[in-house]
PDB file of N, CA and C in Angstrom:
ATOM      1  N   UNK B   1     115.397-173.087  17.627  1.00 56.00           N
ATOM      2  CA  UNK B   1     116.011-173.826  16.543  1.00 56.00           C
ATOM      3  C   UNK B   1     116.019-175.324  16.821  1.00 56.00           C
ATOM      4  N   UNK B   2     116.128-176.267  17.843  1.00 64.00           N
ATOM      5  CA  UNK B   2     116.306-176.842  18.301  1.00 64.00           C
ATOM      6  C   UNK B   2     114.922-177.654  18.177  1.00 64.00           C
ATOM      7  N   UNK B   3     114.000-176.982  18.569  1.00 79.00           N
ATOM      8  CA  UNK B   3     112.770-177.307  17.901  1.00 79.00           C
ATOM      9  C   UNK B   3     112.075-177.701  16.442  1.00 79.00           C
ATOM     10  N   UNK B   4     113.083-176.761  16.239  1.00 78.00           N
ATOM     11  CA  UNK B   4     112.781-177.128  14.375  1.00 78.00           C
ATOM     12  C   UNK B   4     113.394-178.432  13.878  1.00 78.00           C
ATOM     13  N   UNK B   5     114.529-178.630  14.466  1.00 83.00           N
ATOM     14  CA  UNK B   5     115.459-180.331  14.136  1.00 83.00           C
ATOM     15  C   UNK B   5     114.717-181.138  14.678  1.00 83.00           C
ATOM     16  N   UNK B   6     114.020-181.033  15.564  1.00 83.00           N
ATOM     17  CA  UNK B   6     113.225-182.379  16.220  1.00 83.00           C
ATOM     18  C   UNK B   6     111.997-182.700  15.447  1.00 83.00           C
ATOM     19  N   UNK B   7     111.351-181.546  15.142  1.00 81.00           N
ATOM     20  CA  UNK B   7     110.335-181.706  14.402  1.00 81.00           C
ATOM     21  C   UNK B   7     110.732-182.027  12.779  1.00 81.00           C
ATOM     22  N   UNK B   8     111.805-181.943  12.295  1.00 81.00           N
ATOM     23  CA  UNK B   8     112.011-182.532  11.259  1.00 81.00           C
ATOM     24  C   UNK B   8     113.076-183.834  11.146  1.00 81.00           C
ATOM     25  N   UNK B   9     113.324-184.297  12.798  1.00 86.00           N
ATOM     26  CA  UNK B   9     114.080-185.029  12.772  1.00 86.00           C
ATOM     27  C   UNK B   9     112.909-186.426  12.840  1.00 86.00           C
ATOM     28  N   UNK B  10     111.630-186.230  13.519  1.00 85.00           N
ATOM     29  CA  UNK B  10     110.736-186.861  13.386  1.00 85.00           C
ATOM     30  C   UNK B  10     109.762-187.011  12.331  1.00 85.00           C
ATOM     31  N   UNK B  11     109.926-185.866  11.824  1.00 85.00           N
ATOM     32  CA  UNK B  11     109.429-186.357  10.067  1.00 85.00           C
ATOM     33  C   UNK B  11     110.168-187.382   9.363  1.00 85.00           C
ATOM     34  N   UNK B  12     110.994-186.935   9.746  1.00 87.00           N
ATOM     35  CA  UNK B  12     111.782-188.191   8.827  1.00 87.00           C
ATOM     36  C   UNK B  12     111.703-189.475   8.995  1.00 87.00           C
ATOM     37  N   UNK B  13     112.100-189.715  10.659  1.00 90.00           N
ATOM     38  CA  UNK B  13     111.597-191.178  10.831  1.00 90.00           C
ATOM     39  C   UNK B  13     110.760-191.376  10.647  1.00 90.00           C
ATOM     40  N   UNK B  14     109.515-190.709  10.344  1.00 88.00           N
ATOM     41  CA  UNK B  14     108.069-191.356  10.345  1.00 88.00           C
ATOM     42  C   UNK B  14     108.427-191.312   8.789  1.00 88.00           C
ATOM     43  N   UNK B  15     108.671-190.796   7.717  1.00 90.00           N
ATOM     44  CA  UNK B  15     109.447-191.069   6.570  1.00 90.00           C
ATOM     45  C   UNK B  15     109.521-192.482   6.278  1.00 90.00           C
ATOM     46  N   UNK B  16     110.378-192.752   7.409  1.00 93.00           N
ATOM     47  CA  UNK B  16     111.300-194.085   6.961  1.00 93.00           C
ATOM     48  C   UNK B  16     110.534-194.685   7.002  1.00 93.00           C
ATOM     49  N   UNK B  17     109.861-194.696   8.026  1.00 91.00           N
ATOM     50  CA  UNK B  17     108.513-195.631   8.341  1.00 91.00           C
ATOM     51  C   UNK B  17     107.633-195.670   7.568  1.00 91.00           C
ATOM     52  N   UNK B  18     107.135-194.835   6.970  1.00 92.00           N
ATOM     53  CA  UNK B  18     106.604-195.050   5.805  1.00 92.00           C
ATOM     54  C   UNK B  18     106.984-195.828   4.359  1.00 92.00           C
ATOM     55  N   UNK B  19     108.217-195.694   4.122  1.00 92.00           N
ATOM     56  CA  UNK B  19     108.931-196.180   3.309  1.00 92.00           C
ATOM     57  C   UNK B  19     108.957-198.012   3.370  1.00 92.00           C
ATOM     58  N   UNK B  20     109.629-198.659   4.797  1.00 92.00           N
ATOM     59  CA  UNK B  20     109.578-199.535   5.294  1.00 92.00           C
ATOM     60  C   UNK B  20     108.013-200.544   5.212  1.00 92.00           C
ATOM     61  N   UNK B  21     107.255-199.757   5.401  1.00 92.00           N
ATOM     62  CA  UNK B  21     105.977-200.168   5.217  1.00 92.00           C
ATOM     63  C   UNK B  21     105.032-200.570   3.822  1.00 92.00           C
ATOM     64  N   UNK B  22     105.310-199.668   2.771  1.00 93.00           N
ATOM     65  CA  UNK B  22     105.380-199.321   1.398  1.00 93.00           C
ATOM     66  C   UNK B  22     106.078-201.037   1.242  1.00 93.00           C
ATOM     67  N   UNK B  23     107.529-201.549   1.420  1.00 93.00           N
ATOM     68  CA  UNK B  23     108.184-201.809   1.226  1.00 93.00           C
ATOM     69  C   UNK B  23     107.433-203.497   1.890  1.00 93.00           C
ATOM     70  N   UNK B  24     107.229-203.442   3.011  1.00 91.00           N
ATOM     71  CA  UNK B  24     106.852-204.813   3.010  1.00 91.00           C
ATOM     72  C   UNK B  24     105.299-205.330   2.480  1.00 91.00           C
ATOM     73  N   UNK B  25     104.879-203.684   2.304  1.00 91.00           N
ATOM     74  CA  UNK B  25     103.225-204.023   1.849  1.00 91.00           C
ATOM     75  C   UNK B  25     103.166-204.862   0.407  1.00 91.00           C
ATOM     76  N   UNK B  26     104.531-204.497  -0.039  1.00 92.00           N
ATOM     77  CA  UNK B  26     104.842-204.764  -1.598  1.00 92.00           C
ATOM     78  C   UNK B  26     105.020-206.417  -1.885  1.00 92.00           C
ATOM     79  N   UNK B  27     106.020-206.889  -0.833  1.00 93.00           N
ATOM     80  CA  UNK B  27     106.306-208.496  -0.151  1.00 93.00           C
ATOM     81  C   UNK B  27     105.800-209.080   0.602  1.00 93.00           C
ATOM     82  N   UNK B  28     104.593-208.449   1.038  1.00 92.00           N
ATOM     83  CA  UNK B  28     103.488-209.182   2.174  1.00 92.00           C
ATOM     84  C   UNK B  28     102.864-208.670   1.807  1.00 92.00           C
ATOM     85  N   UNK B  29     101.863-208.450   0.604  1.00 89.00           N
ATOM     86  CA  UNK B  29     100.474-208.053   0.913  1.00 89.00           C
ATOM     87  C   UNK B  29      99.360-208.290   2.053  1.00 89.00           C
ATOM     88  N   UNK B  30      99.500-209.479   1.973  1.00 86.00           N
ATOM     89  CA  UNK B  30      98.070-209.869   2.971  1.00 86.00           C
ATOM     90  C   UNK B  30      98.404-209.490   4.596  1.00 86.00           C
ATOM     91  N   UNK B  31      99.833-209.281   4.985  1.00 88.00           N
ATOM     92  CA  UNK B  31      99.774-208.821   5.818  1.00 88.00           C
ATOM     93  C   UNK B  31      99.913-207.749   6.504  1.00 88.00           C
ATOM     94  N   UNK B  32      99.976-206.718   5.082  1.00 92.00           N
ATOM     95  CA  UNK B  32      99.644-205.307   5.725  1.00 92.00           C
ATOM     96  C   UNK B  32      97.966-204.599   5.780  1.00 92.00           C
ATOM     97  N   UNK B  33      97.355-205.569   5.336  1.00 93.00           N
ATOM     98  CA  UNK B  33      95.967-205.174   5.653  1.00 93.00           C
ATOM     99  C   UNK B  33      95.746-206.083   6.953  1.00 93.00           C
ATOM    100  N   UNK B  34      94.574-204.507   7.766  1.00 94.00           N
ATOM    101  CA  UNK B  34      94.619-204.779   9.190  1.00 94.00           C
ATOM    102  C   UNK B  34      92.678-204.688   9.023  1.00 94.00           C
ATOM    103  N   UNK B  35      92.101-205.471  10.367  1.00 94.00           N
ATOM    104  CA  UNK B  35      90.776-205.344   9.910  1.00 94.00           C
ATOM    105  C   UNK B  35      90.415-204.001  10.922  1.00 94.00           C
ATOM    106  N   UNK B  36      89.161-203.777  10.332  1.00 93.00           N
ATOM    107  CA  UNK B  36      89.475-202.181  11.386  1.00 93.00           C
ATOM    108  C   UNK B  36      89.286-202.197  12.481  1.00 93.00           C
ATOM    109  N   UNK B  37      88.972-203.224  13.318  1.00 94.00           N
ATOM    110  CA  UNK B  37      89.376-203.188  14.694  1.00 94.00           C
ATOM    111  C   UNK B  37      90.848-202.963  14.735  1.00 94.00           C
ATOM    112  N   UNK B  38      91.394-203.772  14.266  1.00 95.00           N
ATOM    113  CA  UNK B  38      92.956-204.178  14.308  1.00 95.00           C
ATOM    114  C   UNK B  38      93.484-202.463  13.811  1.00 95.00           C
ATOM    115  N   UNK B  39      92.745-201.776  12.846  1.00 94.00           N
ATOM    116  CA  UNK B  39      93.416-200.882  12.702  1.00 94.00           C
ATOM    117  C   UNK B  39      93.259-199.566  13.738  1.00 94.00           C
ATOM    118  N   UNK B  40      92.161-199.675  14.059  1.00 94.00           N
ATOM    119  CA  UNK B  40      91.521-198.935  15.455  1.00 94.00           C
ATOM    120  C   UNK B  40      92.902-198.715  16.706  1.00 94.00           C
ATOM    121  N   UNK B  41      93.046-199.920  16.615  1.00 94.00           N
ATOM    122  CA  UNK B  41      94.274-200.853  17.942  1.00 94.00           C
ATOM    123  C   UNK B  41      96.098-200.263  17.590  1.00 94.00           C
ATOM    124  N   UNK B  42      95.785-199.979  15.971  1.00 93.00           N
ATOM    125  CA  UNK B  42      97.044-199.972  15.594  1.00 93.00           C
ATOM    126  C   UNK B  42      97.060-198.233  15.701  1.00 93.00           C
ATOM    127  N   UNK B  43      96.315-197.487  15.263  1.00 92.00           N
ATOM    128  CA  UNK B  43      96.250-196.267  15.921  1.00 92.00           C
ATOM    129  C   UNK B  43      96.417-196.101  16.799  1.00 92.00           C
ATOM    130  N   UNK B  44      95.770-196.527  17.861  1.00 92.00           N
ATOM    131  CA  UNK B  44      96.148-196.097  19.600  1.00 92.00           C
ATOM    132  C   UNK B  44      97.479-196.168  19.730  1.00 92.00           C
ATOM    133  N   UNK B  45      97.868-197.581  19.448  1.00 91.00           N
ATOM    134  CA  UNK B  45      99.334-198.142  19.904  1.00 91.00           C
ATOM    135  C   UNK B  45     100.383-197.174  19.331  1.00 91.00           C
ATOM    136  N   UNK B  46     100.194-196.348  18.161  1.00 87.00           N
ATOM    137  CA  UNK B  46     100.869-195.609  17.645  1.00 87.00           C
ATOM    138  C   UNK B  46     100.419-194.662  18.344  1.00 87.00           C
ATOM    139  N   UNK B  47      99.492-193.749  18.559  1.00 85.00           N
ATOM    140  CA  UNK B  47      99.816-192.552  19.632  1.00 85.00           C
ATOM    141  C   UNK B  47     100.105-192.474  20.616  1.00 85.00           C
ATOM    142  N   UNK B  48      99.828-193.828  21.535  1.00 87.00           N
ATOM    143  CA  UNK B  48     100.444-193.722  22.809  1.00 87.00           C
ATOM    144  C   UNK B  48     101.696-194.357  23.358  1.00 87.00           C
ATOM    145  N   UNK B  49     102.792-194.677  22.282  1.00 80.00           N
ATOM    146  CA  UNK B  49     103.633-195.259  22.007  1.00 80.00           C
ATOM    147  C   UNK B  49     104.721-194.588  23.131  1.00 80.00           C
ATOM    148  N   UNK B  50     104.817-193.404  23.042  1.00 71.00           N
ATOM    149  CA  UNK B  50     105.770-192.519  24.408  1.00 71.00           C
ATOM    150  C   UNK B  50     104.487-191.501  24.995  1.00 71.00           C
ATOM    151  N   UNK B  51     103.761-192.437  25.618  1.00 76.00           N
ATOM    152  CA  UNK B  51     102.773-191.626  26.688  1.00 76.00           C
ATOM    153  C   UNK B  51     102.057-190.233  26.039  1.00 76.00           C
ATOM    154  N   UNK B  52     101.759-190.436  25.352  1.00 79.00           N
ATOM    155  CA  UNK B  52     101.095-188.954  24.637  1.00 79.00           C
ATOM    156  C   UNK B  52      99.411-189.864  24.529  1.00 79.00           C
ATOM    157  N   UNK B  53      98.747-188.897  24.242  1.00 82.00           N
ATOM    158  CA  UNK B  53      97.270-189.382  24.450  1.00 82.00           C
ATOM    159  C   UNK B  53      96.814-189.658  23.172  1.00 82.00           C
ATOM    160  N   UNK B  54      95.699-190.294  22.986  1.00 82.00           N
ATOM    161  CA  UNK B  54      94.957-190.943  21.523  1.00 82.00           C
ATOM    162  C   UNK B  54      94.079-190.082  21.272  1.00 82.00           C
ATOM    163  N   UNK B  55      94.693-189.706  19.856  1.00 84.00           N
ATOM    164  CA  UNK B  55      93.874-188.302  18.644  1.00 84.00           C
ATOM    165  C   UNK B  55      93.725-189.111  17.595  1.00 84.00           C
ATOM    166  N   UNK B  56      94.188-190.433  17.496  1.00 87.00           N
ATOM    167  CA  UNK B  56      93.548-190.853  15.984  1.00 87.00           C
ATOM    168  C   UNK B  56      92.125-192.286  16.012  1.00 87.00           C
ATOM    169  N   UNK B  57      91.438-192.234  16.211  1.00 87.00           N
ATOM    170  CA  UNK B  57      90.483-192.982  16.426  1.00 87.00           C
ATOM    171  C   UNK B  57      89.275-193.305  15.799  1.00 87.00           C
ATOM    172  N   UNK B  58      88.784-193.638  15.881  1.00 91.00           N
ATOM    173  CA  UNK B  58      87.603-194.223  14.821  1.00 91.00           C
ATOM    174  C   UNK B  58      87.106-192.760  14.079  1.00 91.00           C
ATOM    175  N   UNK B  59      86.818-191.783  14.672  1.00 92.00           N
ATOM    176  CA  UNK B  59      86.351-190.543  13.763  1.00 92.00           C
ATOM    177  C   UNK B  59      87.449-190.066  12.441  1.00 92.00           C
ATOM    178  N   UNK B  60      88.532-189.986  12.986  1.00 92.00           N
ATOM    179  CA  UNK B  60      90.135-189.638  12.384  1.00 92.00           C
ATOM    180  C   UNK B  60      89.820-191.140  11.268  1.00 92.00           C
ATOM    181  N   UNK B  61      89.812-192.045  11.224  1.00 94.00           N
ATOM    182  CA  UNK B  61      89.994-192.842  10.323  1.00 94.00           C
ATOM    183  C   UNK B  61      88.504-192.411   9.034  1.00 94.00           C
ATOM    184  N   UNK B  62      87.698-192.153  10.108  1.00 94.00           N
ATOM    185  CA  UNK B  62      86.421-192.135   9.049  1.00 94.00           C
ATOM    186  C   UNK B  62      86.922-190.859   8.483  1.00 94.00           C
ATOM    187  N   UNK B  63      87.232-189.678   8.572  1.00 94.00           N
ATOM    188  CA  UNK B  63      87.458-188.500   8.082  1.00 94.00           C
ATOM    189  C   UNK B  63      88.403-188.615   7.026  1.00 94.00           C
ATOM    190  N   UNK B  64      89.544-189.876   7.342  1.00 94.00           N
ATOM    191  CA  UNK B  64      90.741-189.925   6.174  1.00 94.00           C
ATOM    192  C   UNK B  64      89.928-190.359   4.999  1.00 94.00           C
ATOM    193  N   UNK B  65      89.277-191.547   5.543  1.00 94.00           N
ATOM    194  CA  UNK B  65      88.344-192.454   4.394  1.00 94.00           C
ATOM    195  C   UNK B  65      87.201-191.258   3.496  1.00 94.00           C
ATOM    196  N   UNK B  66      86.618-190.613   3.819  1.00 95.00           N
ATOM    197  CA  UNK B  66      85.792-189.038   3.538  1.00 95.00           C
ATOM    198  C   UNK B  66      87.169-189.043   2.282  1.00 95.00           C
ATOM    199  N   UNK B  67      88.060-187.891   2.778  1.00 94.00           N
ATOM    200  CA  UNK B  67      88.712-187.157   2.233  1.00 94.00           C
ATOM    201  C   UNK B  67      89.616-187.992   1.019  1.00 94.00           C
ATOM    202  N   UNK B  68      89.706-189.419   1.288  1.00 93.00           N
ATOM    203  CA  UNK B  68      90.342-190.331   0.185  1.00 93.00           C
ATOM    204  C   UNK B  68      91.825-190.789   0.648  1.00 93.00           C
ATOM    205  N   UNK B  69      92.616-190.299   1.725  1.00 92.00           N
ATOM    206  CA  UNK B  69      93.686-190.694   1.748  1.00 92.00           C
ATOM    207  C   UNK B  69      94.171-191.949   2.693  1.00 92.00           C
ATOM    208  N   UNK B  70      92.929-192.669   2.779  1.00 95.00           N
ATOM    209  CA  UNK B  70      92.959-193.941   3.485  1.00 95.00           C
ATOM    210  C   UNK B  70      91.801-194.561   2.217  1.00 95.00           C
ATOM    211  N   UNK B  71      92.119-195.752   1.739  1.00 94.00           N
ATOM    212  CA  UNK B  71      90.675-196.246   1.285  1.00 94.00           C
ATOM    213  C   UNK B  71      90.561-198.142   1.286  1.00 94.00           C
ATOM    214  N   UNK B  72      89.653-197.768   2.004  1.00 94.00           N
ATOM    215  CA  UNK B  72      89.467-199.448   2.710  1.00 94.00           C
ATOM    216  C   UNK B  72      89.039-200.482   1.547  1.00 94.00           C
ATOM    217  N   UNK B  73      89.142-201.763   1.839  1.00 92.00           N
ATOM    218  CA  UNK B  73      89.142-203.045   0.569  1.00 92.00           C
ATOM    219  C   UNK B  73      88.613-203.691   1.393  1.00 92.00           C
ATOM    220  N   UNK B  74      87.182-204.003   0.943  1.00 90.00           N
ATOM    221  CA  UNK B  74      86.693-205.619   1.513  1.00 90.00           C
ATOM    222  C   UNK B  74      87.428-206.796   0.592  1.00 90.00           C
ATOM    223  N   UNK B  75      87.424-207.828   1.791  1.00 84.00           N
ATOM    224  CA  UNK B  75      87.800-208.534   1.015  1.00 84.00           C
ATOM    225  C   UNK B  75      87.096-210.194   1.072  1.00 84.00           C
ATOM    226  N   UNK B  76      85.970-209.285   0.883  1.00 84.00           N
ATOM    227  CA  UNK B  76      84.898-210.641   0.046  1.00 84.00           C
ATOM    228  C   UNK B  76      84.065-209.633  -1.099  1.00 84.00           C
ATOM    229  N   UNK B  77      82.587-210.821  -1.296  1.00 87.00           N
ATOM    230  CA  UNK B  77      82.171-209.651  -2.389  1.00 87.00           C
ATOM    231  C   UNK B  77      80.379-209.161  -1.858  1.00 87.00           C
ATOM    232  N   UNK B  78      80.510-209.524  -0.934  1.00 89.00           N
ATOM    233  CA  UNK B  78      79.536-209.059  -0.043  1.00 89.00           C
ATOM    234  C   UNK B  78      79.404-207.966   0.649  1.00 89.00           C
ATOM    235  N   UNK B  79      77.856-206.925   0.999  1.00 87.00           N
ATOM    236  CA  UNK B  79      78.151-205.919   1.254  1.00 87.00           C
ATOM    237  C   UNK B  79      78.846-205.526   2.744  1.00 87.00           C
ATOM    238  N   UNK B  80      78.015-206.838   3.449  1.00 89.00           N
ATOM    239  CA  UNK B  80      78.819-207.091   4.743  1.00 89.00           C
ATOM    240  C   UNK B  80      80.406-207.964   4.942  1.00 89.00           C
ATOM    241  N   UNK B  81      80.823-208.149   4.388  1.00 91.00           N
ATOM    242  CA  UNK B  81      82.265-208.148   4.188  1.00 91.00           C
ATOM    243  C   UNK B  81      83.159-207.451   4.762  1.00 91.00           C
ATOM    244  N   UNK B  82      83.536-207.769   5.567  1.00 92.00           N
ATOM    245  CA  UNK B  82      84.570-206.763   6.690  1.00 92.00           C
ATOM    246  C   UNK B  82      85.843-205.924   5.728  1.00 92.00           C
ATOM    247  N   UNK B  83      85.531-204.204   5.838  1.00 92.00           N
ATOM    248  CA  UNK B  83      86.496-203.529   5.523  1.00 92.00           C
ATOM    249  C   UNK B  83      88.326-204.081   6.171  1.00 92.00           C
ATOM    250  N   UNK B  84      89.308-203.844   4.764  1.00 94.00           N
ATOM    251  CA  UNK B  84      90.657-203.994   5.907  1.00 94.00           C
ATOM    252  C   UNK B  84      90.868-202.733   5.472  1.00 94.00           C
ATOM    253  N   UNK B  85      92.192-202.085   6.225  1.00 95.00           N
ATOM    254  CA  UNK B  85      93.193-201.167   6.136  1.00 95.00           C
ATOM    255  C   UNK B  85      94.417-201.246   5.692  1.00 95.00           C
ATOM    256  N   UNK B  86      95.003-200.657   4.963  1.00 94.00           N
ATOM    257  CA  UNK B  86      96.829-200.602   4.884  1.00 94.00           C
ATOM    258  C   UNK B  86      97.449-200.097   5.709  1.00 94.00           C
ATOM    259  N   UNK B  87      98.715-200.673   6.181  1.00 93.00           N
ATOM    260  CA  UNK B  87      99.403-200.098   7.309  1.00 93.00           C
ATOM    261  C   UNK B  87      99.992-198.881   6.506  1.00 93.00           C
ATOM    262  N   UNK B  88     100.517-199.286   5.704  1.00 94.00           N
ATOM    263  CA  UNK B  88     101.209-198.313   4.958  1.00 94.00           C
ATOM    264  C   UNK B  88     100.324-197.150   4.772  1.00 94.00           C
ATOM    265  N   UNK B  89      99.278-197.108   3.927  1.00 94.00           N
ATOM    266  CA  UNK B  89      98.310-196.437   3.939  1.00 94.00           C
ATOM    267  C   UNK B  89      97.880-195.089   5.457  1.00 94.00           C
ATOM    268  N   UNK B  90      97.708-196.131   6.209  1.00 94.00           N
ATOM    269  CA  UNK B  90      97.940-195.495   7.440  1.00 94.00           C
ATOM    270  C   UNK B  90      98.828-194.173   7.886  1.00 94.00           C
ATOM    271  N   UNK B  91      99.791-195.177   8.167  1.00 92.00           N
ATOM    272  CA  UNK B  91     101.043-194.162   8.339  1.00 92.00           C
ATOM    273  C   UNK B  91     101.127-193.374   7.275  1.00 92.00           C
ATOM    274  N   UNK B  92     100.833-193.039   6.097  1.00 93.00           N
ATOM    275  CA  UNK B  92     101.362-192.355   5.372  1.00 93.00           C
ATOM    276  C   UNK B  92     100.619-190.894   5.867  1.00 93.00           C
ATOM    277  N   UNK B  93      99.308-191.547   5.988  1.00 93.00           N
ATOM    278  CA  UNK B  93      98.043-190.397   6.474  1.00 93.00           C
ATOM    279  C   UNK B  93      98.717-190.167   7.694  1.00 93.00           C
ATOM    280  N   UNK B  94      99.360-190.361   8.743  1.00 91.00           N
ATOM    281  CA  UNK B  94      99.515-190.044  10.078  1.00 91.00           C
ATOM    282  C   UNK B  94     100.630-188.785   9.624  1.00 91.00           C
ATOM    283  N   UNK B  95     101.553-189.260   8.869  1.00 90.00           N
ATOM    284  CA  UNK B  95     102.926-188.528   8.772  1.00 90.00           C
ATOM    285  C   UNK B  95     102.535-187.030   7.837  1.00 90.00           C
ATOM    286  N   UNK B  96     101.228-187.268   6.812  1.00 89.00           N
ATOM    287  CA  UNK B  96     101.101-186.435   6.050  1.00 89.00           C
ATOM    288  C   UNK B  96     100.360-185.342   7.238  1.00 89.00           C
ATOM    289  N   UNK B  97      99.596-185.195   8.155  1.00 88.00           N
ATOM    290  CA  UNK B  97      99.015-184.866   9.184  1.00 88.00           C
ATOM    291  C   UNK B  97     100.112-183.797   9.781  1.00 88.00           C
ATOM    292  N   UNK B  98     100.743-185.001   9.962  1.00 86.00           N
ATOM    293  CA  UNK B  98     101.799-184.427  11.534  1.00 86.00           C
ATOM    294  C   UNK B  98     102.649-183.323  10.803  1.00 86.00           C
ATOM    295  N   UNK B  99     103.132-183.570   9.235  1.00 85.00           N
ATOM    296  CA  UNK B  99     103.770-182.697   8.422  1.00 85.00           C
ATOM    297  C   UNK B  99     102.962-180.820   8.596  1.00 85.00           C
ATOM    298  N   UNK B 100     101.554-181.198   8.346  1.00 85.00           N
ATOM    299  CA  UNK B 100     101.064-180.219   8.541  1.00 85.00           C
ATOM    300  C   UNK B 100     100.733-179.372   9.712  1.00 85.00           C
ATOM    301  N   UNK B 101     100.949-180.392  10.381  1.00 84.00           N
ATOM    302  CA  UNK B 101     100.389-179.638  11.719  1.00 84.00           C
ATOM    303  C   UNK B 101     101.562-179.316  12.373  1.00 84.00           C
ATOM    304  N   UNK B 102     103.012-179.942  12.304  1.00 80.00           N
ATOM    305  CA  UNK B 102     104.108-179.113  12.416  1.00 80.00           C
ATOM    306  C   UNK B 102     105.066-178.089  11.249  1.00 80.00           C
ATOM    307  N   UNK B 103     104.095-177.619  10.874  1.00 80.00           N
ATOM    308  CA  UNK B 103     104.792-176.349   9.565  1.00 80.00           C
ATOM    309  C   UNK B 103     105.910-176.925   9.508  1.00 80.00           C
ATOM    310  N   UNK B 104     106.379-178.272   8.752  1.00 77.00           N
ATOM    311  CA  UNK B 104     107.679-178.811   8.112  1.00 77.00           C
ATOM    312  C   UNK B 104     108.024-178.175   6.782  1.00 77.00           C
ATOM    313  N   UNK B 105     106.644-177.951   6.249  1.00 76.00           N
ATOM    314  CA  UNK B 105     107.007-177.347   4.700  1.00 76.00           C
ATOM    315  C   UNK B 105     106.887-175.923   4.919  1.00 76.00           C
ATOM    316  N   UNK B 106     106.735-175.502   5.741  1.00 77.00           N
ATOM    317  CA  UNK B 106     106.429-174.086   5.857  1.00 77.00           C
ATOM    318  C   UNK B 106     107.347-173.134   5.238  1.00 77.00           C
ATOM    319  N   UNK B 107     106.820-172.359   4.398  1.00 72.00           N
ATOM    320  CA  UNK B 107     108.141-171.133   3.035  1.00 72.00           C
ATOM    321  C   UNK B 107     108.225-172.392   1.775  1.00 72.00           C
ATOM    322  N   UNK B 108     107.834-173.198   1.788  1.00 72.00           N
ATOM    323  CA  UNK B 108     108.103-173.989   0.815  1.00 72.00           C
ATOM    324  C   UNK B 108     107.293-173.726  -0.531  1.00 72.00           C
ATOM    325  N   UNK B 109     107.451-174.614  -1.869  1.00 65.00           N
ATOM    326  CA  UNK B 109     106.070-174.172  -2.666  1.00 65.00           C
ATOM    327  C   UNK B 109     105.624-176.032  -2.382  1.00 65.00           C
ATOM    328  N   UNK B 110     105.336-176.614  -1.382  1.00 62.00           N
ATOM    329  CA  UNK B 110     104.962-177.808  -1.404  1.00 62.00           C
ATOM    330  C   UNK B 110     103.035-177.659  -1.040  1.00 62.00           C
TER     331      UNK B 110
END
């Protein structure tokens, strides 16, 4: 049981975090887009934040971008024009992940 509160006690913060992010992406645009190095960097730093190892990395980003729930903005109008990222964006994909991969909704109709 005990297990189950942690794992939804960490949904949540990553929740908030999401929320928070949403929230300044709204009042800072320009500075929640990251270039994808920067977002590369911002992945790691987020998985290895309490010593756990790096699962989200350049493949994991290309796979979100595939599937649509990351979608990158150049921002020139050239084809070489460096892709950015949303932080928000990001995290939302990290938390929607982790939701699944810890059966949070599990019995649910979500």
């Amino acid at each position: 049981m005990e297990n189950e509160l942690y794992k939804v006690r960490t949904f949540l913060e990553g929740v908030a975090q999401c929320g928070a992010a949403q929230a300044f992406a709204i009042l800072e645009p320009a500075s929640d887009l990251l270039s994808q190095r920067k977002a590369y960097a911002f992945l790691k730093a987020y998985d290895t934040r309490f010593g756990r190892r790096c699962e989200h990395g350049e493949a994991w980003l290309a796979q979100q971008v595939q599937q649509g729930a990351v979608t990158p903005v150049r921002r020139g109008h050239h084809q070489n024009s460096p892709l950015h990222y949303s932080k928000a964006q990001l995290l939302q994909a990290l938390m929607a992940e982790e939701a699944v991969r810890n059966n949070i909704f599990k019995g649910t109709n979500l």
